[in-house]
Coordinates of N, CA and C in Angstrom, one line a residue:
M1 N 153.9 85.6 106.0 CA 154.7 84.4 105.6 C 155.9 84.8 104.9
D2 N 157.1 84.2 105.3 CA 158.3 84.6 104.6 C 158.5 83.9 103.3
L3 N 159.4 84.3 102.5 CA 159.6 83.8 101.1 C 159.9 82.3 101.1
L4 N 160.7 81.8 102.0 CA 161.0 80.4 102.0 C 159.8 79.6 102.3
A5 N 158.9 80.0 103.2 CA 157.7 79.3 103.5 C 156.8 79.3 102.2
R6 N 156.7 80.4 101.5 CA 155.9 80.5 100.3 C 156.4 79.6 99.2
S7 N 157.7 79.4 99.3 CA 158.4 78.6 98.2 C 158.1 77.1 98.4
D8 N 157.5 76.6 99.5 CA 157.2 75.2 99.7 C 156.3 74.6 98.6
A9 N 155.4 75.5 98.1 CA 154.5 75.0 97.0 C 155.3 74.7 95.8
L10 N 156.3 75.5 95.6 CA 157.2 75.3 94.4 C 158.0 74.0 94.6
L11 N 158.5 73.7 95.8 CA 159.2 72.5 96.1 C 158.3 71.3 95.9
D12 N 157.1 71.4 96.3 CA 156.1 70.3 96.2 C 155.9 70.0 94.7
A13 N 155.8 71.0 93.9 CA 155.5 70.8 92.5 C 156.7 70.2 91.8
A14 N 157.9 70.5 92.3 CA 159.2 70.0 91.6 C 159.5 68.6 92.2
A15 N 159.0 68.2 93.3 CA 159.4 67.0 94.0 C 159.4 65.7 93.2
P16 N 158.4 65.4 92.4 CA 158.4 64.1 91.7 C 159.5 64.0 90.6
Q17 N 160.1 65.1 90.2 CA 161.1 65.1 89.1 C 162.5 65.3 89.6
T18 N 162.7 65.4 90.9 CA 164.0 65.8 91.3 C 164.5 64.9 92.5
P19 N 165.8 64.6 92.6 CA 166.3 63.8 93.7 C 166.2 64.5 95.0
L20 N 165.8 65.8 95.0 CA 165.6 66.5 96.2 C 164.1 66.4 96.7
A21 N 163.4 65.4 96.3 CA 162.0 65.3 96.6 C 161.8 65.2 98.1
E22 N 162.7 64.6 98.8 CA 162.6 64.5 100.3 C 163.4 65.6 100.9
V23 N 162.8 66.7 101.1 CA 163.5 67.9 101.7 C 163.3 67.9 103.2
G24 N 164.4 68.0 103.9 CA 164.3 68.0 105.3 C 164.9 69.2 106.0
N25 N 166.2 69.3 106.2 CA 166.7 70.5 106.9 C 166.7 71.7 106.0
L26 N 167.1 72.8 106.6 CA 166.9 74.1 105.9 C 167.8 74.2 104.7
S27 N 169.0 73.7 104.7 CA 169.9 73.8 103.6 C 169.3 73.0 102.4
D28 N 168.7 71.9 102.7 CA 168.1 71.1 101.7 C 166.9 71.8 101.0
R29 N 166.1 72.5 101.9 CA 165.0 73.3 101.4 C 165.5 74.4 100.5
V30 N 166.5 75.1 100.9 CA 167.1 76.2 100.1 C 167.6 75.6 98.7
R31 N 168.3 74.5 98.8 CA 168.9 73.8 97.6 C 167.7 73.5 96.6
A32 N 166.6 72.9 97.2 CA 165.5 72.5 96.3 C 164.8 73.8 95.7
Y33 N 164.8 74.8 96.5 CA 164.2 76.1 96.0 C 165.0 76.7 94.9
L34 N 166.4 76.7 95.1 CA 167.3 77.2 94.0 C 167.2 76.3 92.8
L35 N 167.1 75.0 93.0 CA 167.1 74.1 91.8 C 165.8 74.3 91.0
A36 N 164.7 74.5 91.8 CA 163.4 74.8 91.1 C 163.5 76.1 90.3
Q37 N 164.2 77.1 90.8 CA 164.4 78.4 90.1 C 165.2 78.1 88.8
L38 N 166.3 77.4 89.0 CA 167.2 77.1 87.9 C 166.5 76.4 86.7
T39 N 165.7 75.4 87.1 CA 165.0 74.6 86.0 C 163.8 75.3 85.5
A40 N 163.3 76.4 86.1 CA 162.2 77.2 85.6 C 162.7 78.3 84.8
G41 N 164.1 78.5 84.7 CA 164.6 79.6 83.9 C 164.6 80.9 84.5
E42 N 164.5 80.9 85.9 CA 164.4 82.2 86.6 C 165.7 82.9 86.6
L43 N 166.8 82.2 86.4 CA 168.2 82.8 86.4 C 168.8 82.6 85.0
A44 N 169.6 83.6 84.6 CA 170.2 83.5 83.3 C 171.5 82.7 83.3
P45 N 171.9 82.0 82.3 CA 173.2 81.4 82.3 C 174.3 82.4 82.6
G46 N 175.2 82.0 83.4 CA 176.3 82.9 83.8 C 176.0 83.8 84.9
E47 N 174.8 83.8 85.4 CA 174.4 84.8 86.4 C 175.0 84.3 87.8
R48 N 175.4 85.3 88.5 CA 176.0 85.0 89.9 C 175.0 84.8 90.9
I49 N 175.2 83.8 91.8 CA 174.3 83.6 92.9 C 174.7 84.5 94.1
N50 N 173.9 85.5 94.4 CA 174.3 86.4 95.5 C 173.8 85.8 96.8
E51 N 174.7 85.2 97.5 CA 174.3 84.4 98.7 C 173.7 85.4 99.8
A52 N 174.3 86.5 100.0 CA 173.8 87.5 101.0 C 172.4 88.0 100.7
E53 N 172.2 88.3 99.4 CA 170.9 88.8 99.0 C 169.8 87.7 99.1
L54 N 170.2 86.5 98.7 CA 169.3 85.3 98.8 C 168.9 85.1 100.3
A55 N 169.9 85.1 101.2 CA 169.6 84.9 102.6 C 168.7 86.0 103.1
R56 N 168.9 87.2 102.7 CA 168.1 88.3 103.2 C 166.7 88.1 102.7
R57 N 166.5 87.8 101.4 CA 165.2 87.6 100.9 C 164.4 86.4 101.5
L58 N 165.2 85.4 101.9 CA 164.5 84.2 102.5 C 164.3 84.3 104.0
G59 N 165.0 85.4 104.5 CA 164.8 85.6 106.0 C 165.6 84.6 106.8
I60 N 166.7 84.1 106.3 CA 167.5 83.1 107.0 C 169.0 83.6 107.1
S61 N 169.8 82.8 107.8 CA 171.2 83.1 107.9 C 171.9 82.7 106.6
R62 N 173.2 83.1 106.4 CA 173.9 82.7 105.2 C 174.4 81.3 105.2
N63 N 174.5 80.6 106.4 CA 175.1 79.3 106.4 C 174.3 78.3 105.6
P64 N 172.9 78.2 105.7 CA 172.2 77.2 104.9 C 172.2 77.6 103.4
V65 N 172.3 78.8 103.1 CA 172.4 79.2 101.7 C 173.8 78.8 101.1
R66 N 174.8 79.0 101.9 CA 176.2 78.6 101.5 C 176.2 77.1 101.3
E67 N 175.6 76.3 102.2 CA 175.6 74.9 102.1 C 174.8 74.4 100.8
A68 N 173.7 75.1 100.6 CA 172.9 74.8 99.4 C 173.6 75.0 98.1
V69 N 174.3 76.2 98.1 CA 175.0 76.5 96.9 C 176.2 75.5 96.6
A70 N 176.8 75.2 97.7 CA 177.9 74.2 97.6 C 177.4 72.9 97.1
G71 N 176.2 72.5 97.5 CA 175.6 71.2 97.0 C 175.3 71.3 95.6
L72 N 174.8 72.4 95.1 CA 174.5 72.6 93.7 C 175.8 72.6 92.8
V73 N 176.9 73.1 93.4 CA 178.2 73.1 92.7 C 178.6 71.7 92.5
R74 N 178.5 70.9 93.6 CA 178.9 69.5 93.5 C 178.1 68.7 92.5
Q75 N 176.8 69.1 92.4 CA 176.0 68.4 91.4 C 176.2 68.9 90.0
G76 N 176.9 70.0 89.8 CA 177.2 70.5 88.5 C 176.2 71.5 87.9
F77 N 175.3 71.9 88.8 CA 174.3 72.9 88.3 C 174.9 74.3 88.4
L78 N 175.8 74.5 89.3 CA 176.5 75.8 89.4 C 178.0 75.6 89.3
V79 N 178.7 76.7 88.9 CA 180.1 76.7 88.8 C 180.7 77.6 89.8
A80 N 181.7 77.2 90.6 CA 182.3 78.0 91.6 C 183.6 78.6 90.9
R81 N 183.7 79.9 91.1 CA 184.9 80.6 90.6 C 185.6 81.3 91.8
P82 N 186.9 81.0 92.0 CA 187.7 81.5 93.1 C 187.5 83.0 93.3
R83 N 187.2 83.4 94.5 CA 187.1 84.8 94.9 C 186.0 85.5 94.2
R84 N 185.2 84.8 93.4 CA 184.1 85.5 92.7 C 182.7 84.9 93.1
G85 N 182.6 83.7 93.5 CA 181.4 83.1 93.9 C 180.9 82.0 93.0
A86 N 179.6 81.7 93.1 CA 179.0 80.6 92.3 C 178.1 81.2 91.2
F87 N 178.2 80.6 90.0 CA 177.5 81.1 88.9 C 176.7 80.0 88.2
L88 N 175.5 80.4 87.7 CA 174.7 79.4 86.9 C 175.5 78.9 85.7
R89 N 175.6 77.6 85.5 CA 176.5 77.1 84.5 C 175.8 77.4 83.1
T90 N 176.7 77.5 82.1 CA 176.2 77.6 80.7 C 176.4 76.2 80.1
F91 N 175.7 76.0 79.0 CA 175.8 74.7 78.3 C 176.4 74.8 77.0
T92 N 177.2 73.9 76.6 CA 177.9 73.8 75.3 C 177.3 72.6 74.5
R93 N 177.6 72.5 73.3 CA 177.2 71.4 72.4 C 177.6 70.1 73.1
K94 N 178.9 70.1 73.6 CA 179.4 68.9 74.2 C 178.6 68.5 75.4
D95 N 178.2 69.5 76.2 CA 177.3 69.2 77.4 C 176.0 68.5 76.9
A96 N 175.4 69.1 75.9 CA 174.1 68.6 75.4 C 174.3 67.2 74.9
D97 N 175.3 67.0 74.1 CA 175.6 65.6 73.6 C 175.8 64.6 74.7
D98 N 176.6 65.0 75.7 CA 176.8 64.1 76.8 C 175.5 63.7 77.6
I99 N 174.7 64.8 77.9 CA 173.5 64.6 78.7 C 172.5 63.7 77.9
F100 N 172.3 64.0 76.6 CA 171.3 63.3 75.9 C 171.7 61.9 75.6
S101 N 173.0 61.7 75.3 CA 173.5 60.3 75.1 C 173.4 59.5 76.4
F102 N 173.6 60.1 77.5 CA 173.5 59.3 78.8 C 172.0 59.1 79.1
R103 N 171.2 60.0 78.7 CA 169.7 59.8 78.8 C 169.2 58.6 78.0
I104 N 169.7 58.5 76.8 CA 169.3 57.3 76.0 C 169.7 56.0 76.7
A105 N 171.0 56.0 77.2 CA 171.5 54.8 77.9 C 170.6 54.5 79.1
V106 N 170.3 55.5 79.9 CA 169.6 55.2 81.1 C 168.1 54.8 80.8
E107 N 167.5 55.5 79.9 CA 166.0 55.2 79.7 C 165.8 54.0 78.9
T108 N 166.7 53.6 78.0 CA 166.5 52.4 77.3 C 166.8 51.2 78.2
F109 N 167.8 51.3 79.1 CA 168.1 50.3 80.1 C 166.8 50.1 81.0
A110 N 166.3 51.2 81.5 CA 165.1 51.2 82.4 C 163.9 50.5 81.7
L111 N 163.8 50.9 80.4 CA 162.6 50.3 79.6 C 162.8 48.8 79.5
R112 N 163.9 48.3 79.2 CA 164.1 46.9 79.0 C 163.9 46.2 80.4
Q113 N 164.4 46.8 81.4 CA 164.2 46.2 82.8 C 162.7 46.2 83.1
A114 N 162.0 47.3 82.8 CA 160.6 47.3 83.1 C 159.8 46.2 82.3
L115 N 160.1 46.1 81.1 CA 159.4 45.1 80.3 C 159.8 43.7 80.7
A116 N 161.0 43.5 81.2 CA 161.4 42.1 81.7 C 160.6 41.8 83.0
L117 N 160.3 42.8 83.8 CA 159.5 42.5 85.0 C 158.1 42.1 84.7
G118 N 157.6 42.6 83.6 CA 156.3 42.2 83.1 C 155.1 42.7 84.0
E119 N 155.2 43.8 84.6 CA 154.1 44.3 85.4 C 152.9 44.5 84.5
P120 N 151.7 44.0 84.9 CA 150.6 44.0 84.0 C 150.1 45.4 83.6
G121 N 150.1 46.4 84.5 CA 149.6 47.7 84.2 C 150.5 48.6 83.5
F122 N 151.8 48.3 83.3 CA 152.8 49.2 82.7 C 152.3 49.7 81.4
G123 N 152.0 48.9 80.4 CA 151.7 49.3 79.1 C 150.4 50.2 79.1
L124 N 149.4 49.9 79.9 CA 148.2 50.7 80.0 C 148.5 52.1 80.5
R125 N 149.4 52.2 81.5 CA 149.7 53.5 82.1 C 150.4 54.4 81.0
M126 N 151.3 53.7 80.3 CA 152.0 54.5 79.3 C 151.1 55.0 78.2
R127 N 150.1 54.1 77.8 CA 149.2 54.5 76.7 C 148.3 55.7 77.2
M128 N 147.9 55.6 78.5 CA 147.0 56.7 79.1 C 147.8 58.0 79.1
I129 N 149.0 58.0 79.5 CA 149.8 59.2 79.5 C 149.9 59.8 78.1
A130 N 150.3 58.9 77.1 CA 150.4 59.3 75.8 C 149.1 59.8 75.2
G131 N 148.0 59.2 75.6 CA 146.7 59.7 75.1 C 146.4 61.1 75.6
D132 N 146.8 61.3 76.9 CA 146.6 62.7 77.5 C 147.5 63.7 76.8
M133 N 148.7 63.2 76.3 CA 149.6 64.1 75.6 C 149.0 64.5 74.3
L134 N 148.4 63.6 73.6 CA 147.7 63.9 72.3 C 146.6 64.9 72.5
E135 N 145.8 64.8 73.5 CA 144.8 65.7 73.8 C 145.3 67.1 74.1
A136 N 146.4 67.1 74.9 CA 147.0 68.4 75.3 C 147.6 69.1 74.0
A137 N 148.2 68.2 73.1 CA 148.8 68.8 71.9 C 147.7 69.4 71.0
R138 N 146.6 68.7 70.9 CA 145.5 69.2 70.0 C 144.9 70.5 70.5
T139 N 144.9 70.7 71.8 CA 144.4 71.9 72.4 C 145.5 73.0 72.6
G140 N 146.7 72.6 72.2 CA 147.8 73.6 72.3 C 148.2 73.9 73.8
D141 N 148.0 73.0 74.7 CA 148.3 73.2 76.1 C 149.8 72.8 76.4
V142 N 150.7 73.8 76.2 CA 152.1 73.5 76.3 C 152.5 73.1 77.7
G143 N 151.9 73.8 78.7 CA 152.2 73.5 80.1 C 151.8 72.1 80.5
R144 N 150.6 71.6 80.0 CA 150.2 70.3 80.3 C 151.0 69.3 79.6
M145 N 151.4 69.6 78.3 CA 152.3 68.7 77.6 C 153.6 68.5 78.3
H146 N 154.2 69.6 78.9 CA 155.4 69.5 79.6 C 155.3 68.6 80.8
E147 N 154.2 68.7 81.6 CA 154.0 67.9 82.8 C 153.9 66.4 82.4
L148 N 153.1 66.2 81.3 CA 152.9 64.8 80.9 C 154.2 64.2 80.3
D149 N 155.0 65.0 79.6 CA 156.3 64.5 79.1 C 157.2 64.0 80.2
I150 N 157.3 64.8 81.3 CA 158.1 64.5 82.4 C 157.6 63.2 83.0
A151 N 156.2 63.1 83.2 CA 155.6 61.9 83.8 C 155.9 60.6 82.9
F152 N 155.8 60.8 81.6 CA 156.0 59.6 80.7 C 157.4 59.0 80.9
H153 N 158.4 59.9 80.9 CA 159.8 59.3 81.0 C 160.1 58.9 82.4
R154 N 159.6 59.5 83.4 CA 159.8 59.1 84.7 C 159.1 57.8 85.0
T155 N 157.9 57.6 84.4 CA 157.2 56.3 84.7 C 158.0 55.1 84.2
I156 N 158.7 55.3 83.1 CA 159.5 54.2 82.6 C 160.6 53.8 83.6
C157 N 161.2 54.8 84.2 CA 162.3 54.5 85.2 C 161.7 54.0 86.5
V158 N 160.6 54.5 86.9 CA 160.0 53.9 88.1 C 159.6 52.4 87.9
A159 N 159.1 52.1 86.7 CA 158.6 50.8 86.4 C 159.8 49.8 86.3
S160 N 161.0 50.3 86.1 CA 162.2 49.4 86.1 C 162.5 48.8 87.4
D161 N 162.0 49.4 88.5 CA 162.3 49.0 89.9 C 163.8 49.0 90.1
N162 N 164.5 49.9 89.5 CA 165.9 50.0 89.6 C 166.3 51.4 90.2
R163 N 166.6 51.4 91.5 CA 166.8 52.7 92.2 C 167.9 53.5 91.6
A164 N 169.0 52.8 91.2 CA 170.1 53.5 90.6 C 169.7 54.2 89.3
A165 N 168.9 53.5 88.5 CA 168.4 54.1 87.2 C 167.5 55.3 87.5
L166 N 166.7 55.2 88.5 CA 165.8 56.3 88.8 C 166.5 57.5 89.3
R167 N 167.5 57.3 90.2 CA 168.3 58.4 90.7 C 169.1 59.1 89.6
A168 N 169.6 58.3 88.7 CA 170.4 58.9 87.5 C 169.4 59.7 86.6
H169 N 168.2 59.1 86.4 CA 167.3 59.8 85.6 C 166.8 61.1 86.2
E170 N 166.6 61.1 87.5 CA 166.1 62.3 88.2 C 167.1 63.4 88.2
A171 N 168.4 63.1 88.4 CA 169.5 64.1 88.4 C 169.6 64.6 86.9
M172 N 169.6 63.7 86.0 CA 169.8 64.1 84.6 C 168.6 64.9 84.1
D173 N 167.4 64.6 84.6 CA 166.2 65.3 84.1 C 166.3 66.7 84.6
A174 N 166.8 67.0 85.8 CA 167.0 68.3 86.3 C 167.9 69.1 85.3
S175 N 169.0 68.5 84.9 CA 169.9 69.1 84.0 C 169.3 69.4 82.6
V176 N 168.4 68.5 82.1 CA 167.7 68.7 80.9 C 166.8 69.9 81.0
R177 N 166.0 69.9 82.1 CA 165.0 71.0 82.3 C 165.7 72.3 82.4
M178 N 166.9 72.3 83.1 CA 167.6 73.6 83.3 C 168.2 74.0 81.9
M179 N 168.7 73.1 81.1 CA 169.2 73.5 79.8 C 168.1 74.0 78.9
I180 N 166.9 73.3 78.9 CA 165.8 73.7 78.0 C 165.3 75.1 78.4
A181 N 165.4 75.4 79.7 CA 164.9 76.7 80.2 C 165.8 77.8 79.9
T182 N 167.0 77.5 79.5 CA 168.0 78.6 79.4 C 168.7 78.7 78.0
V183 N 168.3 77.9 77.0 CA 168.9 77.9 75.7 C 167.9 78.2 74.6
N184 N 168.4 78.4 73.4 CA 167.5 78.5 72.3 C 167.0 77.1 71.8
L185 N 165.8 77.0 71.5 CA 165.2 75.8 71.0 C 164.5 76.0 69.7
R186 N 164.7 75.0 68.8 CA 163.9 75.0 67.6 C 162.5 74.6 67.9
E187 N 161.6 75.1 67.1 CA 160.1 74.8 67.3 C 159.9 73.3 67.2
D188 N 159.2 72.8 68.2 CA 158.9 71.3 68.2 C 157.4 71.2 68.2
P189 N 156.8 70.8 67.0 CA 155.3 70.6 67.0 C 154.8 69.7 68.0
L190 N 153.8 70.1 68.8 CA 153.3 69.4 69.9 C 152.8 68.0 69.5
E191 N 152.0 68.0 68.4 CA 151.4 66.7 67.9 C 152.5 65.7 67.5
L192 N 153.6 66.2 66.9 CA 154.7 65.3 66.6 C 155.3 64.6 67.8
S193 N 155.5 65.4 68.8 CA 156.1 64.9 70.1 C 155.1 63.9 70.7
A194 N 153.8 64.3 70.7 CA 152.8 63.4 71.3 C 152.7 62.1 70.5
G195 N 152.8 62.2 69.2 CA 152.7 61.0 68.4 C 153.9 60.0 68.6
E196 N 155.0 60.6 68.8 CA 156.2 59.8 69.2 C 156.0 59.0 70.5
H197 N 155.5 59.7 71.5 CA 155.2 59.1 72.8 C 154.2 58.0 72.6
L198 N 153.2 58.2 71.8 CA 152.1 57.2 71.7 C 152.7 56.0 71.0
A199 N 153.6 56.2 70.0 CA 154.2 55.0 69.3 C 155.0 54.2 70.3
I200 N 155.7 54.9 71.2 CA 156.5 54.2 72.2 C 155.6 53.4 73.1
A201 N 154.6 54.1 73.6 CA 153.6 53.4 74.5 C 153.0 52.2 73.9
E202 N 152.6 52.3 72.6 CA 152.0 51.1 71.9 C 153.0 50.0 71.8
A203 N 154.2 50.3 71.6 CA 155.2 49.2 71.5 C 155.4 48.6 72.9
I204 N 155.4 49.4 73.9 CA 155.5 48.9 75.3 C 154.3 48.0 75.6
D205 N 153.1 48.4 75.2 CA 151.9 47.7 75.5 C 151.9 46.3 74.8
R206 N 152.5 46.3 73.6 CA 152.6 45.0 72.9 C 153.9 44.2 73.3
R207 N 154.6 44.8 74.3 CA 155.8 44.1 74.8 C 156.9 43.9 73.7
E208 N 157.0 44.8 72.7 CA 158.0 44.8 71.7 C 159.2 45.5 72.1
A209 N 160.0 44.9 72.9 CA 161.1 45.6 73.5 C 162.1 46.3 72.6
D210 N 162.5 45.6 71.5 CA 163.4 46.2 70.6 C 162.8 47.4 69.9
R211 N 161.6 47.3 69.5 CA 160.9 48.4 68.8 C 160.7 49.6 69.8
A212 N 160.3 49.3 71.0 CA 160.1 50.4 72.0 C 161.4 51.1 72.3
E213 N 162.5 50.3 72.4 CA 163.8 50.9 72.7 C 164.2 51.8 71.5
G214 N 164.1 51.3 70.3 CA 164.5 52.1 69.1 C 163.7 53.4 69.0
L215 N 162.4 53.3 69.2 CA 161.6 54.5 69.2 C 161.9 55.5 70.3
L216 N 162.2 55.0 71.5 CA 162.6 55.9 72.6 C 163.9 56.6 72.3
A217 N 164.9 55.8 71.8 CA 166.2 56.4 71.5 C 166.1 57.4 70.4
A218 N 165.3 57.1 69.3 CA 165.1 58.1 68.2 C 164.4 59.3 68.7
H219 N 163.4 59.2 69.6 CA 162.7 60.4 70.1 C 163.7 61.3 70.9
I220 N 164.6 60.7 71.7 CA 165.5 61.5 72.5 C 166.5 62.1 71.6
R221 N 167.0 61.4 70.6 CA 167.9 62.0 69.6 C 167.3 63.2 68.9
R222 N 166.0 63.1 68.6 CA 165.3 64.2 67.9 C 165.2 65.4 68.9
S223 N 164.9 65.1 70.1 CA 164.9 66.2 71.2 C 166.2 66.9 71.2
R224 N 167.3 66.1 71.2 CA 168.6 66.8 71.2 C 168.8 67.7 70.0
S225 N 168.3 67.3 68.9 CA 168.5 68.2 67.7 C 167.8 69.5 67.8
N226 N 166.8 69.6 68.7 CA 166.1 70.8 68.9 C 166.8 71.8 69.7
V227 N 167.8 71.4 70.4 CA 168.6 72.3 71.3 C 169.7 72.9 70.5
V228 N 169.6 74.2 70.4 CA 170.6 75.0 69.6 C 171.6 75.6 70.6
L229 N 172.9 75.1 70.5 CA 173.9 75.6 71.3 C 175.2 76.0 70.5
A230 N 175.9 77.0 71.0 CA 177.2 77.3 70.4 C 178.2 76.5 71.0
P231 N 179.3 76.1 70.3 CA 180.4 75.4 70.9 C 181.1 76.3 71.9
A232 N 181.8 75.8 72.8 CA 182.4 76.6 73.9 C 183.3 77.7 73.3
A233 N 184.0 77.4 72.2 CA 184.9 78.4 71.7 C 184.2 79.6 71.1
E234 N 182.9 79.5 70.9 CA 182.2 80.6 70.2 C 181.6 81.7 71.1
R235 N 181.7 81.5 72.4 CA 181.2 82.5 73.3 C 182.1 82.6 74.6
E236 N 182.0 83.7 75.2 CA 182.7 83.9 76.4 C 182.2 83.1 77.6
P237 N 183.0 82.6 78.5 CA 182.5 81.8 79.6 C 181.5 82.7 80.4
G238 N 180.3 82.1 80.6 CA 179.3 82.8 81.4 C 178.4 83.7 80.6
A239 N 178.7 83.9 79.3 CA 177.9 84.8 78.5 C 176.5 84.2 78.4
P240 N 175.4 85.0 78.7 CA 174.1 84.5 78.7 C 173.5 84.2 77.3
L241 N 172.7 83.2 77.2 CA 172.0 82.9 76.0 C 170.6 83.4 76.2
S242 N 169.9 83.7 75.1 CA 168.5 84.2 75.2 C 167.6 83.0 75.6
P243 N 166.9 83.2 76.8 CA 166.0 82.1 77.2 C 164.8 82.1 76.2
T244 N 164.2 80.9 76.0 CA 163.0 80.7 75.2 C 162.0 79.9 76.0
P245 N 160.8 79.9 75.5 CA 159.8 79.1 76.3 C 160.1 77.6 76.3
R246 N 159.8 77.0 77.4 CA 160.0 75.6 77.6 C 159.3 74.7 76.6
R247 N 160.0 73.6 76.1 CA 159.4 72.7 75.2 C 159.4 71.3 75.8
T248 N 158.6 70.4 75.2 CA 158.6 69.1 75.6 C 159.8 68.3 75.1
S249 N 160.2 67.2 75.7 CA 161.4 66.5 75.2 C 161.1 65.0 75.2

């Protein structure tokens, strides 16, 4: 079995959190494969994408690889440099501020929309996810916490029944996961994060829209404070930052 075929399991795992969930042609599959690698921290910031080597490893021609790379450049995950190729982007403080500010806007909008729809099971679903997060935090299961964290925030956007909000969230979530995988993070106590999610879920269950929005925004702002980045002027373009283990957000 070739490498691209073996990567399908990786694509399946990433599908619920990425706008590339519906993978069809070969270039889409390569793009989803690359995005999964980027968000998993498999490549260092500033690292060049070697299209020829990637095509050789995947056992395919260069055309779908070139198309996939061009797509990731358009999405802002890679940076194209004339006559040099495409490189994994680096993140600055401004990037993080922009991404997390937009995340607050999208998720609080989605939350208010979801509460306005009044779907009966929404609050219960959120409480169940938050309860599972508390259990994962108590046992120190970081991987499970990460999965549940993604599910918690995505569930809010799905419940809004707003496709534009969901698309924006999925694209932004990929950027957040890519940033978290490639930058330095302050230690974030698991039980603190789980407790914040539970408080949000309880406010949702009680249909306290203002309180739920405030708690959600405060949680995202605290997540931003854990991301340690140098301003653009303090490092050379493309200079790698030391990767650290993934945290919940």
